[in-house]
Amino acid sequence: ATERVLAAFVGSAPLARRRSGSTPKPYGGVVGYPGGIWVSSAVVAVTDAVSTFANFSQGFSLPDVGLLLRGAPAGASVATLNTAPQRVDLVEAGVRGNWDAVQGSLALFANRSDLGTSSGGLNAPVVRAPERVYGMEATLGVQPTRALALSSSLTWLEGQLDKEDDGTYTFLNSYRIPPLKLTGSVEHETLPGWRNGLVFLADVFVP
């Protein structure tokens, strides 16, 4: 697939300097983003109940140009800021199972970008640097009886960036990486057509 994005921006003074009126605003401009992306996937049925899958895809997105402009130095313009698009390569593989009363899945995924976009924190400039993100997701569903259904999921995500572009990676902050997530639900058909459910969600912070 081929994508072409054309974006236009007007000048906007950084918030702190706009309040003080001490510096002129950066200049706006027009930026073009041509490029192509690839998407492919495959599914293999191991048995009637079990299948494996693999996906490869590429993402293409614009950085937060508004945030870049708000933190830009006096006299800057779109042409002088690092507004290059973020291209991401994503690989995912896993297995799914679907039996009469039990269903489950396990997926592993990883993505990388030569020029990622991460928040540096409150009032800090945006970080444009190589980054890699990886994780896993597991799901399980069980129906002990015709009226009762249980389900749960576990999602773990981690990421690193090479802030100085020197091959040394450090962990991404919580602006990008959420904590370990656990979910669960219980559903019961108390009467025909009447279902009761309970859902819980937990974020687990691992030091």
CSV table of C-alpha atoms in Angstrom, one decimal:
chain,number,residue,atom,x,y,z
A,1,ALA,CA,0.0,0.0,0.0
A,2,THR,CA,1.1,3.6,-0.6
A,3,GLU,CA,0.3,6.5,1.5
A,4,ARG,CA,0.8,10.2,1.0
A,5,VAL,CA,0.1,12.7,3.7
A,6,LEU,CA,0.1,16.5,3.3
A,7,ALA,CA,0.0,18.6,6.4
A,8,ALA,CA,-0.2,22.4,6.9
A,9,PHE,CA,0.6,24.2,10.1
A,10,VAL,CA,0.2,27.8,11.3
A,11,GLY,CA,2.6,29.4,13.6
A,12,SER,CA,2.0,29.2,17.4
A,13,ALA,CA,4.2,30.6,20.1
A,14,PRO,CA,5.3,28.3,22.9
A,15,LEU,CA,3.0,28.5,25.8
A,16,ALA,CA,5.5,29.9,28.3
A,17,ARG,CA,6.8,32.6,25.9
A,18,ARG,CA,3.3,33.4,24.7
A,19,ARG,CA,2.3,34.3,28.2
A,20,SER,CA,5.4,36.5,28.7
A,21,GLY,CA,5.2,38.0,25.1
A,22,SER,CA,9.0,37.9,25.0
A,23,THR,CA,9.7,36.0,21.8
A,24,PRO,CA,8.0,35.7,18.3
A,25,LYS,CA,6.1,32.6,17.4
A,26,PRO,CA,7.6,29.9,15.2
A,27,TYR,CA,6.6,30.0,11.5
A,28,GLY,CA,4.1,27.6,10.0
A,29,GLY,CA,4.5,25.7,6.8
A,30,VAL,CA,3.5,22.7,4.6
A,31,VAL,CA,5.1,19.3,4.9
A,32,GLY,CA,4.6,16.3,2.6
A,33,TYR,CA,5.0,12.7,3.7
A,34,PRO,CA,5.1,10.2,0.8
A,35,GLY,CA,5.8,6.5,1.5
A,36,GLY,CA,4.7,2.9,1.2
A,37,ILE,CA,3.7,0.3,3.8
A,38,TRP,CA,3.5,-3.5,3.8
A,39,VAL,CA,0.9,-5.7,5.4
A,40,SER,CA,0.9,-9.5,5.4
A,41,SER,CA,-0.6,-12.3,7.5
A,42,ALA,CA,-0.9,-16.1,7.6
A,43,VAL,CA,-3.0,-18.6,9.6
A,44,VAL,CA,-2.2,-22.3,9.8
A,45,ALA,CA,-4.8,-24.8,11.2
A,46,VAL,CA,-2.8,-27.4,13.3
A,47,THR,CA,-6.0,-29.3,14.3
A,48,ASP,CA,-9.7,-28.6,14.1
A,49,ALA,CA,-9.4,-26.7,17.4
A,50,VAL,CA,-5.9,-25.2,17.3
A,51,SER,CA,-4.4,-22.7,14.8
A,52,THR,CA,-1.3,-20.6,14.7
A,53,PHE,CA,-1.0,-17.2,13.2
A,54,ALA,CA,1.7,-14.6,12.2
A,55,ASN,CA,1.4,-11.0,11.0
A,56,PHE,CA,3.7,-8.4,9.7
A,57,SER,CA,2.6,-4.9,9.2
A,58,GLN,CA,4.0,-1.4,8.9
A,59,GLY,CA,2.6,1.8,10.4
A,60,PHE,CA,3.0,5.3,9.3
A,61,SER,CA,2.0,8.3,11.4
A,62,LEU,CA,2.8,11.9,12.0
A,63,PRO,CA,4.6,13.1,15.2
A,64,ASP,CA,2.8,15.5,17.5
A,65,VAL,CA,3.7,18.5,15.5
A,66,GLY,CA,1.7,20.8,17.8
A,67,LEU,CA,3.8,19.7,20.7
A,68,LEU,CA,7.0,20.2,18.7
A,69,LEU,CA,5.9,23.8,17.8
A,70,ARG,CA,4.9,24.6,21.4
A,71,GLY,CA,8.4,23.7,22.6
A,72,ALA,CA,10.2,25.2,19.6
A,73,PRO,CA,12.9,27.9,20.1
A,74,ALA,CA,12.3,31.5,18.9
A,75,GLY,CA,12.3,31.9,15.1
A,76,ALA,CA,11.9,28.1,14.4
A,77,SER,CA,9.7,26.8,11.6
A,78,VAL,CA,8.2,23.5,10.5
A,79,ALA,CA,11.2,23.2,8.1
A,80,THR,CA,13.8,23.4,10.9
A,81,LEU,CA,12.0,21.0,13.4
A,82,ASN,CA,12.3,17.2,13.3
A,83,THR,CA,8.8,16.6,11.8
A,84,ALA,CA,9.8,13.4,10.0
A,85,PRO,CA,7.1,10.7,10.1
A,86,GLN,CA,7.2,7.7,12.5
A,87,ARG,CA,7.4,4.4,10.6
A,88,VAL,CA,6.9,1.3,12.7
A,89,ASP,CA,7.5,-2.3,11.7
A,90,LEU,CA,5.3,-4.7,13.7
A,91,VAL,CA,5.6,-8.5,14.0
A,92,GLU,CA,3.1,-10.7,15.8
A,93,ALA,CA,2.8,-14.4,16.2
A,94,GLY,CA,0.7,-16.7,18.4
A,95,VAL,CA,-1.6,-19.6,18.8
A,96,ARG,CA,-5.4,-19.9,19.3
A,97,GLY,CA,-7.4,-22.8,20.7
A,98,ASN,CA,-11.2,-23.2,20.5
A,99,TRP,CA,-12.7,-26.3,22.2
A,100,ASP,CA,-16.3,-27.0,23.3
A,101,ALA,CA,-16.0,-25.4,26.7
A,102,VAL,CA,-12.6,-23.8,26.7
A,103,GLN,CA,-11.1,-21.1,24.5
A,104,GLY,CA,-7.7,-19.5,24.8
A,105,SER,CA,-5.0,-17.6,22.9
A,106,LEU,CA,-1.4,-16.5,23.3
A,107,ALA,CA,0.1,-13.7,21.2
A,108,LEU,CA,3.7,-12.3,21.2
A,109,PHE,CA,4.4,-9.1,19.4
A,110,ALA,CA,7.3,-6.7,18.8
A,111,ASN,CA,7.7,-3.4,16.9
A,112,ARG,CA,10.5,-1.2,16.1
A,113,SER,CA,11.0,2.3,14.7
A,114,ASP,CA,14.2,4.1,13.6
A,115,LEU,CA,12.6,7.4,14.6
A,116,GLY,CA,10.1,7.0,17.3
A,117,THR,CA,8.1,9.7,19.1
A,118,SER,CA,8.0,9.8,22.9
A,119,SER,CA,7.0,12.5,25.4
A,120,GLY,CA,10.0,13.7,27.4
A,121,GLY,CA,7.7,14.6,30.3
A,122,LEU,CA,5.9,17.7,31.5
A,123,ASN,CA,7.3,20.8,29.8
A,124,ALA,CA,10.1,18.7,28.2
A,125,PRO,CA,10.8,18.4,24.5
A,126,VAL,CA,9.5,15.5,22.4
A,127,VAL,CA,12.1,12.7,22.1
A,128,ARG,CA,12.7,11.5,18.5
A,129,ALA,CA,14.9,8.4,18.7
A,130,PRO,CA,15.1,4.7,17.7
A,131,GLU,CA,12.8,2.6,19.9
A,132,ARG,CA,11.5,-0.9,20.3
A,133,VAL,CA,8.4,-2.1,22.0
A,134,TYR,CA,7.5,-5.8,22.8
A,135,GLY,CA,5.0,-7.7,24.8
A,136,MET,CA,2.5,-10.5,25.1
A,137,GLU,CA,-1.2,-11.1,25.6
A,138,ALA,CA,-3.0,-14.2,26.8
A,139,THR,CA,-6.7,-14.9,27.0
A,140,LEU,CA,-8.7,-17.7,28.5
A,141,GLY,CA,-12.4,-18.4,28.4
A,142,VAL,CA,-14.2,-21.3,30.2
A,143,GLN,CA,-17.9,-22.3,30.2
A,144,PRO,CA,-18.3,-24.8,33.2
A,145,THR,CA,-22.0,-25.0,32.6
A,146,ARG,CA,-24.4,-23.8,29.9
A,147,ALA,CA,-25.4,-20.8,32.1
A,148,LEU,CA,-22.0,-19.8,33.4
A,149,ALA,CA,-19.1,-18.3,31.5
A,150,LEU,CA,-15.7,-17.1,32.8
A,151,SER,CA,-13.1,-15.2,31.0
A,152,SER,CA,-9.7,-13.6,31.8
A,153,SER,CA,-6.8,-11.8,30.0
A,154,LEU,CA,-3.3,-10.8,30.8
A,155,THR,CA,-1.4,-8.1,28.9
A,156,TRP,CA,2.3,-7.2,29.4
A,157,LEU,CA,4.1,-4.5,27.5
A,158,GLU,CA,7.7,-3.2,27.6
A,159,GLY,CA,9.7,-0.7,25.6
A,160,GLN,CA,13.1,0.9,25.2
A,161,LEU,CA,14.6,3.8,23.2
A,162,ASP,CA,18.0,4.8,22.1
A,163,LYS,CA,17.8,8.4,23.2
A,164,GLU,CA,21.4,9.4,22.1
A,165,ASP,CA,21.3,7.1,19.0
A,166,ASP,CA,24.5,5.4,20.2
A,167,GLY,CA,23.2,1.8,20.6
A,168,THR,CA,22.5,2.2,24.3
A,169,TYR,CA,18.8,1.6,25.0
A,170,THR,CA,16.9,2.8,28.1
A,171,PHE,CA,13.4,1.9,29.2
A,172,LEU,CA,10.5,4.0,27.9
A,173,ASN,CA,8.5,5.9,30.6
A,174,SER,CA,4.9,5.4,31.7
A,175,TYR,CA,3.7,8.0,29.2
A,176,ARG,CA,4.1,5.2,26.6
A,177,ILE,CA,4.2,1.9,28.5
A,178,PRO,CA,1.2,1.0,30.7
A,179,PRO,CA,1.5,-1.3,33.7
A,180,LEU,CA,0.7,-5.1,33.6
A,181,LYS,CA,-3.0,-5.5,33.1
A,182,LEU,CA,-5.3,-8.2,34.3
A,183,THR,CA,-9.0,-8.5,33.4
A,184,GLY,CA,-11.6,-11.0,34.3
A,185,SER,CA,-15.4,-11.5,33.9
A,186,VAL,CA,-18.1,-13.7,35.2
A,187,GLU,CA,-21.4,-14.0,33.3
A,188,HIS,CA,-24.4,-16.0,34.4
A,189,GLU,CA,-27.8,-16.6,32.7
A,190,THR,CA,-30.0,-16.6,35.7
A,191,LEU,CA,-33.2,-16.9,33.7
A,192,PRO,CA,-33.7,-17.4,30.0
A,193,GLY,CA,-32.8,-14.1,28.4
A,194,TRP,CA,-31.6,-12.6,31.7
A,195,ARG,CA,-27.8,-12.5,32.1
A,196,ASN,CA,-25.9,-11.1,35.0
A,197,GLY,CA,-22.2,-10.1,34.7
A,198,LEU,CA,-19.3,-9.0,36.8
A,199,VAL,CA,-16.1,-7.5,35.3
A,200,PHE,CA,-12.9,-6.6,37.1
A,201,LEU,CA,-9.8,-4.8,35.9
A,202,ALA,CA,-6.4,-4.6,37.7
A,203,ASP,CA,-3.2,-2.7,36.8
A,204,VAL,CA,-0.2,-4.3,38.5
A,205,PHE,CA,2.9,-2.0,38.9
A,206,VAL,CA,6.0,-4.1,38.9
A,207,PRO,CA,9.1,-2.2,40.3
